[in-house]
């Protein structure tokens, strides 16, 4: 079996709209930290210099959102109320949703903004495959090439409400994208809203989740390295209690 990484890293050294803070306690500092803790909590004296190289264990502390890096959005991310009942958090979602047959739809030729159902139908015809219930559909926009730069958050293509409904009508429960969002970039949506006054152009793909239960995988990568069909996706989200999203190490599994 061949494994292709579909994830983007969490990196405090690249540009993010919500900056990541990454503090590292070195192995040497870890030894002193353990010794100080033993003294403070248990009254036990310990000299960390007796450890190999005076080192124990490193410790990383990070400040970030659950929407940093590759992550799965839970229904509760879309709103507090839904037509189908109370939206579930990420730790409440069935694990079987996140392992299944993968389908890549290439919409990388589309301009910045949101594509409709007609674009997806043309892609179904091109690859000769119609997504089936429980398939995990991944949108290749090419935006992952901009990851780590400000343009990653402004120059990409998303889905409109009709396109999102089309996939859900086919029984898809998880939709992924290599872009920052399943919706169009905020500046693009805001420009269209100001020009038309039409509120439906604002986060339509996300707000479909208030009508119908589904999950998104955002900020994927390397979708150009997998075929349109014939592979398995694993994108199990981290189990964060009462959270609207969870980080995921998404991969594509291909038979050799």
mmCIF file of N, CA, C and O in Angstrom, residues 201-246:
data_model
loop_
_atom_site.group_PDB
_atom_site.id
_atom_site.type_symbol
_atom_site.label_atom_id
_atom_site.label_comp_id
_atom_site.label_asym_id
_atom_site.label_seq_id
_atom_site.Cartn_x
_atom_site.Cartn_y
_atom_site.Cartn_z
ATOM 1 N N UNK A 201 -24.849 34.954 -0.912
ATOM 2 C CA UNK A 201 -23.475 34.777 -1.397
ATOM 3 C C UNK A 201 -22.488 34.701 -0.234
ATOM 4 O O UNK A 201 -21.300 34.436 -0.453
ATOM 5 N N UNK A 202 -22.950 34.941 0.994
ATOM 6 C CA UNK A 202 -22.082 34.923 2.161
ATOM 7 C C UNK A 202 -22.037 33.516 2.771
ATOM 8 O O UNK A 202 -23.036 33.025 3.284
ATOM 9 N N UNK A 203 -20.906 32.873 2.688
ATOM 10 C CA UNK A 203 -20.649 31.538 3.252
ATOM 11 C C UNK A 203 -21.753 30.518 2.943
ATOM 12 O O UNK A 203 -22.240 29.818 3.831
ATOM 13 N N UNK A 204 -22.169 30.405 1.685
ATOM 14 C CA UNK A 204 -23.262 29.474 1.368
ATOM 15 C C UNK A 204 -22.932 28.014 1.650
ATOM 16 O O UNK A 204 -23.783 27.264 2.130
ATOM 17 N N UNK A 205 -21.684 27.589 1.353
ATOM 18 C CA UNK A 205 -21.340 26.178 1.577
ATOM 19 C C UNK A 205 -21.378 25.831 3.056
ATOM 20 O O UNK A 205 -21.881 24.773 3.450
ATOM 21 N N UNK A 206 -20.849 26.723 3.888
ATOM 22 C CA UNK A 206 -20.914 26.481 5.334
ATOM 23 C C UNK A 206 -22.359 26.472 5.823
ATOM 24 O O UNK A 206 -22.755 25.612 6.616
ATOM 25 N N UNK A 207 -23.153 27.428 5.359
ATOM 26 C CA UNK A 207 -24.518 27.552 5.879
ATOM 27 C C UNK A 207 -25.439 26.446 5.400
ATOM 28 O O UNK A 207 -26.491 26.214 6.002
ATOM 29 N N UNK A 208 -25.081 25.734 4.327
ATOM 30 C CA UNK A 208 -25.820 24.522 3.972
ATOM 31 C C UNK A 208 -25.797 23.546 5.140
ATOM 32 O O UNK A 208 -26.744 22.785 5.363
ATOM 33 N N UNK A 209 -24.723 23.605 5.938
ATOM 34 C CA UNK A 209 -24.613 22.743 7.105
ATOM 35 C C UNK A 209 -25.620 23.041 8.191
ATOM 36 O O UNK A 209 -25.736 22.262 9.156
ATOM 37 N N UNK A 210 -26.353 24.144 8.082
ATOM 38 C CA UNK A 210 -27.456 24.408 9.013
ATOM 39 C C UNK A 210 -28.737 23.734 8.551
ATOM 40 O O UNK A 210 -29.673 23.584 9.325
ATOM 41 N N UNK A 211 -28.753 23.353 7.283
ATOM 42 C CA UNK A 211 -29.912 22.655 6.718
ATOM 43 C C UNK A 211 -29.716 21.146 6.720
ATOM 44 O O UNK A 211 -30.665 20.386 6.943
ATOM 45 N N UNK A 212 -28.477 20.706 6.460
ATOM 46 C CA UNK A 212 -28.184 19.289 6.310
ATOM 47 C C UNK A 212 -26.851 18.992 6.987
ATOM 48 O O UNK A 212 -25.897 19.751 6.865
ATOM 49 N N UNK A 213 -26.787 17.865 7.675
ATOM 50 C CA UNK A 213 -25.589 17.534 8.446
ATOM 51 C C UNK A 213 -24.487 16.987 7.534
ATOM 52 O O UNK A 213 -24.666 15.988 6.844
ATOM 53 N N UNK A 214 -23.360 17.647 7.540
ATOM 54 C CA UNK A 214 -22.191 17.155 6.825
ATOM 55 C C UNK A 214 -20.942 17.805 7.404
ATOM 56 O O UNK A 214 -21.021 18.745 8.195
ATOM 57 N N UNK A 215 -19.770 17.285 7.019
ATOM 58 C CA UNK A 215 -18.492 17.811 7.493
ATOM 59 C C UNK A 215 -17.634 18.255 6.316
ATOM 60 O O UNK A 215 -17.774 17.749 5.197
ATOM 61 N N UNK A 216 -16.745 19.182 6.583
ATOM 62 C CA UNK A 216 -15.776 19.646 5.607
ATOM 63 C C UNK A 216 -14.366 19.295 6.079
ATOM 64 O O UNK A 216 -14.089 19.314 7.272
ATOM 65 N N UNK A 217 -13.481 19.015 5.129
ATOM 66 C CA UNK A 217 -12.041 18.973 5.414
ATOM 67 C C UNK A 217 -11.436 20.156 4.676
ATOM 68 O O UNK A 217 -11.560 20.259 3.453
ATOM 69 N N UNK A 218 -10.806 21.034 5.381
ATOM 70 C CA UNK A 218 -10.202 22.208 4.760
ATOM 71 C C UNK A 218 -8.679 22.157 4.883
ATOM 72 O O UNK A 218 -8.139 21.511 5.773
ATOM 73 N N UNK A 219 -8.012 22.832 3.947
ATOM 74 C CA UNK A 219 -6.558 22.993 3.946
ATOM 75 C C UNK A 219 -5.819 21.675 3.694
ATOM 76 O O UNK A 219 -4.834 21.345 4.350
ATOM 77 N N UNK A 220 -6.314 20.929 2.715
ATOM 78 C CA UNK A 220 -5.633 19.721 2.261
ATOM 79 C C UNK A 220 -4.448 20.093 1.366
ATOM 80 O O UNK A 220 -4.198 21.273 1.090
ATOM 81 N N UNK A 221 -3.734 19.092 0.888
ATOM 82 C CA UNK A 221 -2.591 19.314 0.000
ATOM 83 C C UNK A 221 -2.372 18.079 -0.867
ATOM 84 O O UNK A 221 -2.927 17.004 -0.603
ATOM 85 N N UNK A 222 -1.594 18.263 -1.922
ATOM 86 C CA UNK A 222 -1.098 17.156 -2.762
ATOM 87 C C UNK A 222 -2.192 16.385 -3.484
ATOM 88 O O UNK A 222 -2.002 15.217 -3.829
ATOM 89 N N UNK A 223 -3.316 17.017 -3.740
ATOM 90 C CA UNK A 223 -4.383 16.314 -4.454
ATOM 91 C C UNK A 223 -4.006 16.041 -5.906
ATOM 92 O O UNK A 223 -4.645 15.208 -6.563
ATOM 93 N N UNK A 224 -2.977 16.711 -6.398
ATOM 94 C CA UNK A 224 -2.495 16.436 -7.748
ATOM 95 C C UNK A 224 -1.727 15.122 -7.817
ATOM 96 O O UNK A 224 -1.404 14.641 -8.914
ATOM 97 N N UNK A 225 -1.443 14.523 -6.667
ATOM 98 C CA UNK A 225 -0.669 13.278 -6.627
ATOM 99 C C UNK A 225 -1.540 12.027 -6.545
ATOM 100 O O UNK A 225 -1.007 10.911 -6.513
ATOM 101 N N UNK A 226 -2.845 12.215 -6.475
ATOM 102 C CA UNK A 226 -3.749 11.056 -6.375
ATOM 103 C C UNK A 226 -4.675 11.027 -7.583
ATOM 104 O O UNK A 226 -4.974 12.068 -8.175
ATOM 105 N N UNK A 227 -5.132 9.843 -7.978
ATOM 106 C CA UNK A 227 -6.046 9.745 -9.120
ATOM 107 C C UNK A 227 -7.433 10.267 -8.765
ATOM 108 O O UNK A 227 -7.734 10.543 -7.604
ATOM 109 N N UNK A 228 -8.269 10.383 -9.763
ATOM 110 C CA UNK A 228 -9.633 10.877 -9.541
ATOM 111 C C UNK A 228 -10.439 9.919 -8.668
ATOM 112 O O UNK A 228 -11.255 10.349 -7.849
ATOM 113 N N UNK A 229 -10.201 8.626 -8.835
ATOM 114 C CA UNK A 229 -10.898 7.599 -8.050
ATOM 115 C C UNK A 229 -9.931 6.447 -7.800
ATOM 116 O O UNK A 229 -8.790 6.466 -8.246
ATOM 117 N N UNK A 230 -10.415 5.435 -7.056
ATOM 118 C CA UNK A 230 -9.609 4.241 -6.853
ATOM 119 C C UNK A 230 -8.660 4.317 -5.679
ATOM 120 O O UNK A 230 -7.649 3.603 -5.654
ATOM 121 N N UNK A 231 -8.953 5.130 -4.698
ATOM 122 C CA UNK A 231 -8.127 5.220 -3.501
ATOM 123 C C UNK A 231 -9.028 5.407 -2.289
ATOM 124 O O UNK A 231 -10.227 5.700 -2.410
ATOM 125 N N UNK A 232 -8.448 5.237 -1.111
ATOM 126 C CA UNK A 232 -9.175 5.403 0.143
ATOM 127 C C UNK A 232 -8.643 6.633 0.868
ATOM 128 O O UNK A 232 -7.440 6.884 0.878
ATOM 129 N N UNK A 233 -9.543 7.386 1.462
ATOM 130 C CA UNK A 233 -9.175 8.551 2.268
ATOM 131 C C UNK A 233 -9.328 8.200 3.747
ATOM 132 O O UNK A 233 -10.320 7.595 4.154
ATOM 133 N N UNK A 234 -8.332 8.574 4.541
ATOM 134 C CA UNK A 234 -8.443 8.541 5.997
ATOM 135 C C UNK A 234 -8.188 9.949 6.498
ATOM 136 O O UNK A 234 -7.130 10.526 6.226
ATOM 137 N N UNK A 235 -9.164 10.493 7.208
ATOM 138 C CA UNK A 235 -9.042 11.875 7.701
ATOM 139 C C UNK A 235 -9.651 11.975 9.103
ATOM 140 O O UNK A 235 -10.466 12.861 9.383
ATOM 141 N N UNK A 236 -9.266 11.058 9.969
ATOM 142 C CA UNK A 236 -9.820 11.003 11.321
ATOM 143 C C UNK A 236 -9.467 12.273 12.101
ATOM 144 O O UNK A 236 -8.293 12.604 12.256
ATOM 145 N N UNK A 237 -10.477 12.996 12.607
ATOM 146 C CA UNK A 237 -10.188 14.224 13.355
ATOM 147 C C UNK A 237 -9.791 13.938 14.797
ATOM 148 O O UNK A 237 -10.228 12.960 15.402
ATOM 149 N N UNK A 238 -8.945 14.799 15.338
ATOM 150 C CA UNK A 238 -8.570 14.711 16.746
ATOM 151 C C UNK A 238 -9.827 14.888 17.601
ATOM 152 O O UNK A 238 -10.688 15.734 17.323
ATOM 153 N N UNK A 239 -9.916 14.097 18.655
ATOM 154 C CA UNK A 239 -11.118 14.078 19.498
ATOM 155 C C UNK A 239 -11.042 15.196 20.544
ATOM 156 O O UNK A 239 -10.567 14.988 21.658
ATOM 157 N N UNK A 240 -11.522 16.373 20.169
ATOM 158 C CA UNK A 240 -11.516 17.533 21.062
ATOM 159 C C UNK A 240 -12.944 17.743 21.569
ATOM 160 O O UNK A 240 -13.846 18.019 20.779
ATOM 161 N N UNK A 241 -13.141 17.597 22.858
ATOM 162 C CA UNK A 241 -14.486 17.660 23.427
ATOM 163 C C UNK A 241 -15.121 19.033 23.176
ATOM 164 O O UNK A 241 -14.495 20.068 23.381
ATOM 165 N N UNK A 242 -16.350 18.989 22.690
ATOM 166 C CA UNK A 242 -17.188 20.179 22.506
ATOM 167 C C UNK A 242 -16.584 21.194 21.537
ATOM 168 O O UNK A 242 -16.855 22.386 21.625
ATOM 169 N N UNK A 243 -15.809 20.729 20.573
ATOM 170 C CA UNK A 243 -15.157 21.628 19.615
ATOM 171 C C UNK A 243 -15.858 21.597 18.265
ATOM 172 O O UNK A 243 -16.440 20.589 17.861
ATOM 173 N N UNK A 244 -15.754 22.707 17.561
ATOM 174 C CA UNK A 244 -16.353 22.822 16.237
ATOM 175 C C UNK A 244 -15.466 22.304 15.121
ATOM 176 O O UNK A 244 -15.876 22.299 13.955
ATOM 177 N N UNK A 245 -14.262 21.871 15.463
ATOM 178 C CA UNK A 245 -13.360 21.308 14.466
ATOM 179 C C UNK A 245 -12.266 20.515 15.171
ATOM 180 O O UNK A 245 -12.048 20.673 16.377
ATOM 181 N N UNK A 246 -11.590 19.683 14.415
ATOM 182 C CA UNK A 246 -10.461 18.920 14.951
ATOM 183 C C UNK A 246 -9.405 18.741 13.884
ATOM 184 O O UNK A 246 -9.721 18.511 12.710
#
